[in-house]
């Protein structure tokens, strides 16, 4: 059984989640799926339902985008595999929690927000390593397109890019998904 931490990135609808789920299928029955999405509208509720239908019914689910490491510690259960899907949704939720929906934060607030995101990333990585034989982290690659035309978009892209770099540096292997094709890059 493969062990360690795998990082999967790629564009929207590139097949990241399906590939990550397929990696977990032969890991045993003790699989934990950490879902970071919030059902804030009808389209997102439908998307969450599709993801749930795709997963085996015996997988455990933790719906969380903050305190993931602490949640795993509180559960106190080891898993054959833990899948965190998706970091960029997690970052969006944290940005909204920290007031970014009300306006663009001042530079001092930006530093505080990014520090909070990185703390959550570090906690999640540590939790996956401690409580799972195999950890898989899924995140969108948001830096390969045009520069966003608004400050909040650029803030999100910058924080997500740095978070992805942090995850990649902690991972044992990584895949870039392009049109459903996994390309291993380390």
XYZ file of N, CA and C in Angstrom:
558
model
N 0.840 -1.175 0.000
C 0.000 0.000 0.000
C 0.888 1.242 0.000
N 0.600 2.154 -0.908
C 1.353 3.392 -0.992
C 1.092 4.236 0.248
N 2.135 4.864 0.766
C 2.008 5.722 1.939
C 2.594 7.078 1.610
N 2.288 8.055 2.437
C 2.844 9.376 2.248
C 1.777 10.395 1.928
N 2.215 11.497 1.323
C 1.327 12.608 0.997
C 1.419 12.896 -0.497
N 0.282 12.870 -1.160
C 0.203 13.132 -2.599
C -0.535 14.447 -2.809
N 0.014 15.285 -3.661
C -0.582 16.577 -4.016
C -1.096 16.485 -5.446
N -2.364 16.850 -5.649
C -2.969 16.829 -6.979
C -3.476 18.228 -7.290
N -3.022 18.781 -8.410
C -3.445 20.114 -8.809
C -3.832 20.109 -10.280
N -4.431 21.179 -10.709
C -4.861 21.319 -12.095
C -5.952 22.361 -12.177
N -6.395 22.622 -13.372
C -7.445 23.607 -13.582
C -8.813 23.092 -13.165
N -9.786 23.980 -13.247
C -11.165 23.606 -12.939
C -11.627 22.532 -13.917
N -12.316 21.539 -13.387
C -12.878 20.447 -14.196
C -11.813 19.658 -14.963
N -10.617 19.572 -14.388
C -9.530 18.838 -15.049
C -9.494 17.366 -14.662
N -10.336 16.951 -13.712
C -10.357 15.558 -13.281
C -9.636 15.302 -11.974
N -9.310 16.366 -11.254
C -8.553 16.227 -10.000
C -9.267 15.344 -8.982
N -10.526 15.665 -8.707
C -11.266 14.933 -7.667
C -11.450 13.468 -8.034
N -11.818 13.211 -9.279
C -12.017 11.827 -9.715
C -10.716 11.038 -9.601
N -9.610 11.628 -10.032
C -8.315 10.963 -9.928
C -7.969 10.686 -8.462
N -8.179 11.673 -7.600
C -7.884 11.507 -6.175
C -8.736 10.399 -5.566
N -10.021 10.391 -5.902
C -10.914 9.348 -5.384
C -10.487 7.972 -5.874
N -10.072 7.883 -7.125
C -9.619 6.596 -7.666
C -8.352 6.099 -6.967
N -7.477 7.021 -6.562
C -6.285 6.614 -5.808
C -6.663 5.945 -4.491
N -7.775 6.355 -3.927
C -8.206 5.835 -2.624
C -8.956 4.511 -2.712
N -9.457 4.159 -3.883
C -10.347 3.003 -3.999
C -9.734 1.692 -3.528
N -8.437 1.511 -3.715
C -7.829 0.236 -3.313
C -7.069 0.335 -1.990
N -7.344 1.364 -1.215
C -6.605 1.570 0.035
C -7.260 0.930 1.246
N -8.426 0.352 1.083
C -9.119 -0.263 2.211
C -10.418 0.454 2.510
N -11.058 0.018 3.584
C -12.366 0.570 3.934
C -12.279 1.776 4.863
N -11.146 2.020 5.456
C -11.004 3.145 6.389
C -10.502 4.364 5.629
N -11.425 4.994 4.898
C -11.104 6.184 4.115
C -11.900 7.353 4.680
N -11.233 8.490 4.856
C -11.896 9.716 5.299
C -11.813 10.746 4.185
N -12.959 11.261 3.799
C -13.048 12.304 2.773
C -13.324 13.616 3.493
N -12.403 14.563 3.412
C -12.599 15.878 4.017
C -13.104 16.810 2.925
N -14.364 17.195 3.049
C -15.030 18.049 2.066
C -15.040 19.482 2.588
N -14.516 20.412 1.797
C -14.392 21.797 2.259
C -15.480 22.723 1.729
N -16.317 22.231 0.830
C -17.327 23.092 0.199
C -18.506 23.353 1.130
N -19.081 24.528 0.978
C -20.300 24.901 1.692
C -21.453 24.952 0.695
N -22.620 24.428 1.066
C -23.773 24.428 0.150
C -24.500 25.780 0.167
N -23.841 26.824 -0.361
C -24.388 28.178 -0.246
C -25.428 28.534 -1.304
N -25.561 27.725 -2.349
C -26.611 27.967 -3.341
C -26.990 26.636 -4.000
N -27.984 26.671 -4.859
C -28.484 25.453 -5.486
C -27.446 24.733 -6.318
N -26.667 25.480 -7.077
C -25.648 24.858 -7.928
C -24.608 24.134 -7.078
N -24.193 24.764 -5.976
C -23.191 24.132 -5.120
C -23.787 22.927 -4.392
N -25.046 22.998 -3.999
C -25.695 21.831 -3.380
C -25.717 20.659 -4.357
N -26.022 20.935 -5.639
C -26.020 19.880 -6.655
C -24.622 19.304 -6.853
N -23.625 20.155 -6.862
C -22.236 19.714 -7.033
C -21.822 18.797 -5.877
N -22.182 19.186 -4.663
C -21.859 18.375 -3.486
C -22.557 17.021 -3.575
N -23.818 17.011 -4.003
C -24.555 15.742 -4.158
C -23.873 14.827 -5.169
N -23.412 15.394 -6.290
C -22.719 14.581 -7.302
C -21.445 13.972 -6.721
N -20.697 14.769 -5.977
C -19.473 14.251 -5.351
C -19.805 13.124 -4.379
N -20.851 13.295 -3.581
C -21.235 12.255 -2.610
C -21.630 10.962 -3.310
N -22.393 11.071 -4.402
C -22.840 9.870 -5.135
C -21.664 9.100 -5.724
N -20.606 9.805 -6.078
C -19.446 9.175 -6.692
C -18.628 8.363 -5.692
N -18.696 8.732 -4.430
C -17.873 8.081 -3.406
C -18.537 6.807 -2.894
N -17.728 5.802 -2.524
C -18.296 4.603 -1.899
C -19.030 4.970 -0.606
N -20.113 4.276 -0.339
C -20.949 4.597 0.823
C -20.244 4.339 2.151
N -19.237 3.480 2.156
C -18.557 3.161 3.414
C -17.474 4.177 3.781
N -17.161 5.117 2.885
C -16.190 6.149 3.225
C -16.775 7.053 4.300
N -15.933 7.499 5.199
C -16.335 8.471 6.209
C -16.175 9.864 5.607
N -16.984 10.813 6.063
C -16.901 12.184 5.566
C -16.772 13.142 6.739
N -15.866 14.090 6.592
C -15.724 15.204 7.522
C -15.922 16.465 6.699
N -16.961 17.223 7.003
C -17.199 18.484 6.302
C -16.576 19.593 7.130
N -15.450 20.107 6.657
C -14.708 21.121 7.411
C -13.763 21.857 6.475
N -13.541 23.118 6.766
C -12.515 23.870 6.045
C -11.587 24.606 7.008
N -11.848 24.487 8.291
C -10.965 25.040 9.316
C -10.745 23.971 10.380
N -9.633 24.104 11.085
C -9.319 23.210 12.211
C -9.294 21.737 11.807
N -8.819 21.454 10.601
C -8.808 20.074 10.108
C -7.881 19.198 10.949
N -6.685 19.678 11.231
C -5.759 18.902 12.053
C -6.334 18.593 13.426
N -6.956 19.599 14.039
C -7.564 19.405 15.355
C -8.748 18.445 15.274
N -9.533 18.544 14.210
C -10.676 17.636 14.043
C -10.210 16.189 13.928
N -9.130 15.967 13.191
C -8.594 14.608 13.066
C -8.096 14.101 14.410
N -7.435 14.970 15.154
C -6.935 14.578 16.470
C -8.090 14.243 17.415
N -9.157 15.033 17.367
C -10.317 14.767 18.226
C -10.985 13.445 17.867
N -11.033 13.141 16.553
C -11.607 11.857 16.139
C -10.742 10.710 16.662
N -9.424 10.912 16.651
C -8.507 9.924 17.189
C -8.503 8.594 16.458
N -8.891 8.604 15.196
C -8.957 7.365 14.413
C -7.915 7.398 13.303
N -7.237 6.263 13.112
C -6.325 6.154 11.970
C -7.117 5.690 10.761
N -6.693 6.159 9.610
C -7.351 5.808 8.352
C -6.322 5.245 7.384
N -6.782 4.366 6.503
C -5.916 3.889 5.423
C -5.615 5.038 4.472
N -6.572 5.919 4.295
C -6.390 7.070 3.423
C -7.256 8.231 3.863
N -6.711 9.446 3.697
C -7.467 10.672 3.962
C -7.341 11.552 2.731
N -8.475 11.980 2.208
C -8.528 12.820 1.012
C -9.102 14.176 1.386
N -8.341 15.237 1.172
C -8.779 16.611 1.406
C -9.085 17.251 0.062
N -10.345 17.592 -0.155
C -10.793 18.150 -1.437
C -11.768 19.293 -1.150
N -11.392 20.499 -1.329
C -10.319 21.067 -2.106
C -9.769 22.295 -1.380
N -8.472 22.508 -1.488
C -7.803 23.593 -0.781
C -8.277 24.963 -1.254
N -8.483 25.159 -2.540
C -8.889 26.494 -2.992
C -10.290 26.849 -2.511
N -11.163 25.869 -2.381
C -12.481 26.132 -1.784
C -12.301 26.473 -0.307
N -11.410 25.763 0.363
C -11.095 26.045 1.760
C -10.615 27.487 1.919
N -9.716 27.915 1.042
C -9.182 29.276 1.103
C -10.290 30.298 0.875
N -11.147 30.054 -0.097
C -12.272 30.961 -0.348
C -13.117 31.118 0.907
N -13.450 30.011 1.555
C -14.275 30.064 2.762
C -13.584 30.839 3.881
N -12.289 30.645 4.038
C -11.545 31.372 5.072
C -11.534 32.862 4.756
N -11.303 33.216 3.490
C -11.323 34.633 3.107
C -12.673 35.262 3.429
N -13.746 34.546 3.158
C -15.081 35.080 3.452
C -15.293 35.197 4.965
N -14.839 34.197 5.723
C -14.933 34.256 7.189
C -14.217 35.479 7.748
N -13.124 35.852 7.110
C -12.283 36.925 7.633
C -12.649 38.290 7.062
N -13.827 38.391 6.452
C -14.354 39.689 6.059
C -14.076 40.143 4.650
N -13.471 39.316 3.828
C -13.144 39.749 2.470
C -14.382 39.976 1.608
N -15.514 39.392 1.965
C -16.743 39.618 1.193
C -17.231 41.053 1.358
N -16.855 41.706 2.470
C -17.295 43.076 2.724
C -16.393 44.121 2.086
N -15.259 43.731 1.604
C -14.350 44.691 0.988
C -12.926 44.181 1.032
N -12.074 44.916 0.355
C -10.669 44.536 0.261
C -9.964 44.929 1.559
N -9.293 43.986 2.192
C -8.607 44.311 3.445
C -7.381 45.196 3.218
N -7.007 45.917 4.262
C -5.791 46.732 4.225
C -4.589 45.794 4.321
N -3.385 46.287 3.950
C -2.210 45.405 3.927
C -1.963 44.633 5.225
N -2.148 45.274 6.382
C -1.921 44.566 7.647
C -2.898 43.401 7.798
N -4.121 43.597 7.366
C -5.121 42.532 7.425
C -4.783 41.409 6.444
N -4.254 41.778 5.285
C -3.872 40.765 4.294
C -2.836 39.815 4.893
N -1.855 40.370 5.588
C -0.838 39.528 6.229
C -1.469 38.596 7.261
N -2.420 39.096 8.042
C -3.100 38.288 9.057
C -3.926 37.184 8.397
N -4.606 37.530 7.306
C -5.431 36.554 6.590
C -4.554 35.450 6.002
N -3.461 35.853 5.344
C -2.579 34.841 4.759
C -1.963 33.954 5.834
N -1.587 34.540 6.962
C -1.033 33.739 8.058
C -2.066 32.727 8.560
N -3.327 33.137 8.626
C -4.390 32.215 9.062
C -4.554 31.071 8.066
N -4.526 31.391 6.773
C -4.644 30.349 5.745
C -3.475 29.376 5.852
N -2.258 29.900 5.960
C -1.082 29.024 6.023
C -1.089 28.163 7.284
N -1.594 28.711 8.378
C -1.719 27.922 9.602
C -2.684 26.754 9.395
N -3.794 27.013 8.708
C -4.756 25.941 8.406
C -4.135 24.887 7.484
N -3.358 25.341 6.494
C -2.684 24.414 5.570
C -1.710 23.525 6.350
N -0.886 24.145 7.186
C 0.091 23.379 7.971
C -0.598 22.373 8.885
N -1.690 22.794 9.516
C -2.446 21.912 10.407
C -3.025 20.728 9.638
N -3.564 20.998 8.459
C -4.142 19.922 7.643
C -3.066 18.929 7.204
N -1.935 19.443 6.730
C -0.840 18.562 6.303
C -0.390 17.678 7.463
N -0.185 18.283 8.616
C 0.257 17.514 9.786
C -0.782 16.462 10.161
N -2.050 16.833 10.139
C -3.111 15.886 10.482
C -3.179 14.717 9.522
N -3.056 14.994 8.223
C -3.090 13.912 7.238
C -1.915 12.966 7.445
N -0.755 13.506 7.757
C 0.429 12.662 7.963
C 0.302 11.804 9.226
N -0.270 12.358 10.283
C -0.376 11.629 11.551
C -1.481 10.581 11.513
N -2.637 10.923 10.947
C -3.825 10.079 11.073
C -4.133 9.242 9.841
N -3.381 9.421 8.757
C -3.635 8.628 7.560
C -2.391 7.920 7.069
N -2.558 6.682 6.594
C -1.435 5.998 5.954
C -1.078 6.710 4.654
N -2.109 7.132 3.920
C -1.933 7.890 2.688
C -2.781 9.142 2.794
N -2.188 10.281 2.520
C -2.921 11.546 2.471
C -2.900 12.072 1.052
N -4.036 12.574 0.593
C -4.131 13.171 -0.738
C -4.765 14.546 -0.578
N -4.108 15.555 -1.136
C -4.620 16.925 -1.081
C -4.862 17.409 -2.500
N -6.081 17.898 -2.739
C -6.493 18.409 -4.047
C -6.600 19.928 -3.967
N -6.058 20.611 -4.983
C -6.153 22.066 -5.044
C -6.132 22.520 -6.496
N -6.847 23.588 -6.778
C -6.832 24.158 -8.123
C -5.541 24.922 -8.363
N -5.001 24.802 -9.553
C -3.883 25.639 -9.976
C -4.497 26.913 -10.547
N -4.333 28.012 -9.839
C -4.990 29.259 -10.248
C -4.017 30.266 -10.856
N -2.763 29.924 -10.953
C -1.775 30.882 -11.419
C -1.387 30.770 -12.879
N -2.053 29.920 -13.650
C -1.649 29.722 -15.040
C -2.474 30.550 -16.019
N -3.428 31.302 -15.499
C -4.284 32.108 -16.367
C -3.878 33.567 -16.327
N -4.800 34.406 -16.727
C -4.533 35.838 -16.734
C -4.532 36.380 -15.307
N -3.929 37.540 -15.139
C -3.946 38.209 -13.845
C -5.366 38.718 -13.614
N -5.981 38.379 -12.468
C -7.342 38.858 -12.207
C -7.420 40.383 -12.283
N -8.568 40.884 -12.723
C -8.718 42.326 -12.925
C -9.171 43.069 -11.672
N -9.289 42.359 -10.547
C -9.703 43.040 -9.321
C -8.816 42.595 -8.164
N -8.762 43.447 -7.154
C -7.842 43.225 -6.037
C -8.161 41.949 -5.258
N -9.448 41.678 -5.024
C -9.805 40.468 -4.284
C -9.409 39.214 -5.064
N -9.613 39.234 -6.375
C -9.200 38.109 -7.216
C -7.699 37.888 -7.165
N -6.940 38.992 -7.198
C -5.481 38.869 -7.119
C -5.043 38.372 -5.739
N -5.714 38.856 -4.686
C -5.403 38.394 -3.336
C -5.627 36.886 -3.230
N -6.776 36.421 -3.710
C -7.076 34.988 -3.684
C -6.022 34.201 -4.460
N -5.731 34.642 -5.682
C -4.750 33.933 -6.507
C -3.387 33.875 -5.827
N -2.962 34.984 -5.230
C -1.652 35.024 -4.585
C -1.592 34.094 -3.374
N -2.625 34.146 -2.535
C -2.637 33.278 -1.351
C -2.735 31.810 -1.771
N -3.600 31.514 -2.726
C -3.739 30.128 -3.196
C -2.429 29.631 -3.806
N -1.760 30.475 -4.568
C -0.485 30.082 -5.167
C 0.565 29.751 -4.122
N 0.648 30.586 -3.091
C 1.629 30.316 -2.028
C 1.236 29.083 -1.209
N -0.066 28.903 -0.987
C -0.524 27.700 -0.273
C -0.179 26.446 -1.078
N -0.402 26.495 -2.385
C -0.077 25.348 -3.238
C 1.418 25.038 -3.205
N 2.247 26.076 -3.204
C 3.689 25.849 -3.108
C 4.047 25.163 -1.789
N 3.387 25.584 -0.734
C 3.648 24.999 0.586
C 3.269 23.522 0.600
N 2.106 23.206 0.029
C 1.655 21.811 -0.027
C 2.614 20.980 -0.877
N 2.986 21.514 -2.041
C 3.890 20.784 -2.932
C 5.228 20.500 -2.248
N 5.727 21.466 -1.487
C 7.019 21.245 -0.824
C 6.920 20.200 0.287
N 5.726 20.007 0.841
C 5.532 19.006 1.897
C 5.200 17.621 1.346
N 4.743 17.564 0.100
C 4.251 16.307 -0.479
C 5.400 15.388 -0.891
N 5.080 14.098 -0.930
C 6.030 13.092 -1.387
C 5.956 12.881 -2.893
N 4.800 13.205 -3.479
C 4.643 13.137 -4.933
C 3.527 14.085 -5.341
N 3.536 14.458 -6.618
C 2.540 15.403 -7.098
C 2.111 15.109 -8.518
N 0.859 15.449 -8.812
C 0.285 15.254 -10.142
C -0.368 16.539 -10.608
N -0.156 16.863 -11.871
C -0.865 17.946 -12.541
C -1.877 17.296 -13.469
N -3.148 17.625 -13.268
C -4.212 17.073 -14.109
C -4.462 18.012 -15.282
N -4.452 17.451 -16.489
C -4.753 18.211 -17.698
C -5.752 17.403 -18.508
N -6.952 17.914 -18.670
C -7.996 17.251 -19.465
C -8.206 15.797 -19.050
N -8.184 15.552 -17.745
C -8.414 14.208 -17.228
C -7.196 13.310 -17.220
N -6.062 13.817 -17.667
C -4.835 13.021 -17.732
C -3.903 13.443 -16.597
N -3.532 12.494 -15.710
C -2.601 12.837 -14.634
C -1.162 12.830 -15.145
N -0.461 13.921 -14.899
C 0.954 14.008 -15.261
C 1.743 14.147 -13.960
N 2.497 13.113 -13.642
C 3.275 13.153 -12.402
C 4.431 14.124 -12.589
N 4.578 15.060 -11.650
C 5.670 16.018 -11.788
C 6.711 15.892 -10.691
N 6.502 15.053 -9.717
C 7.552 14.658 -8.768
C 7.061 13.488 -7.961
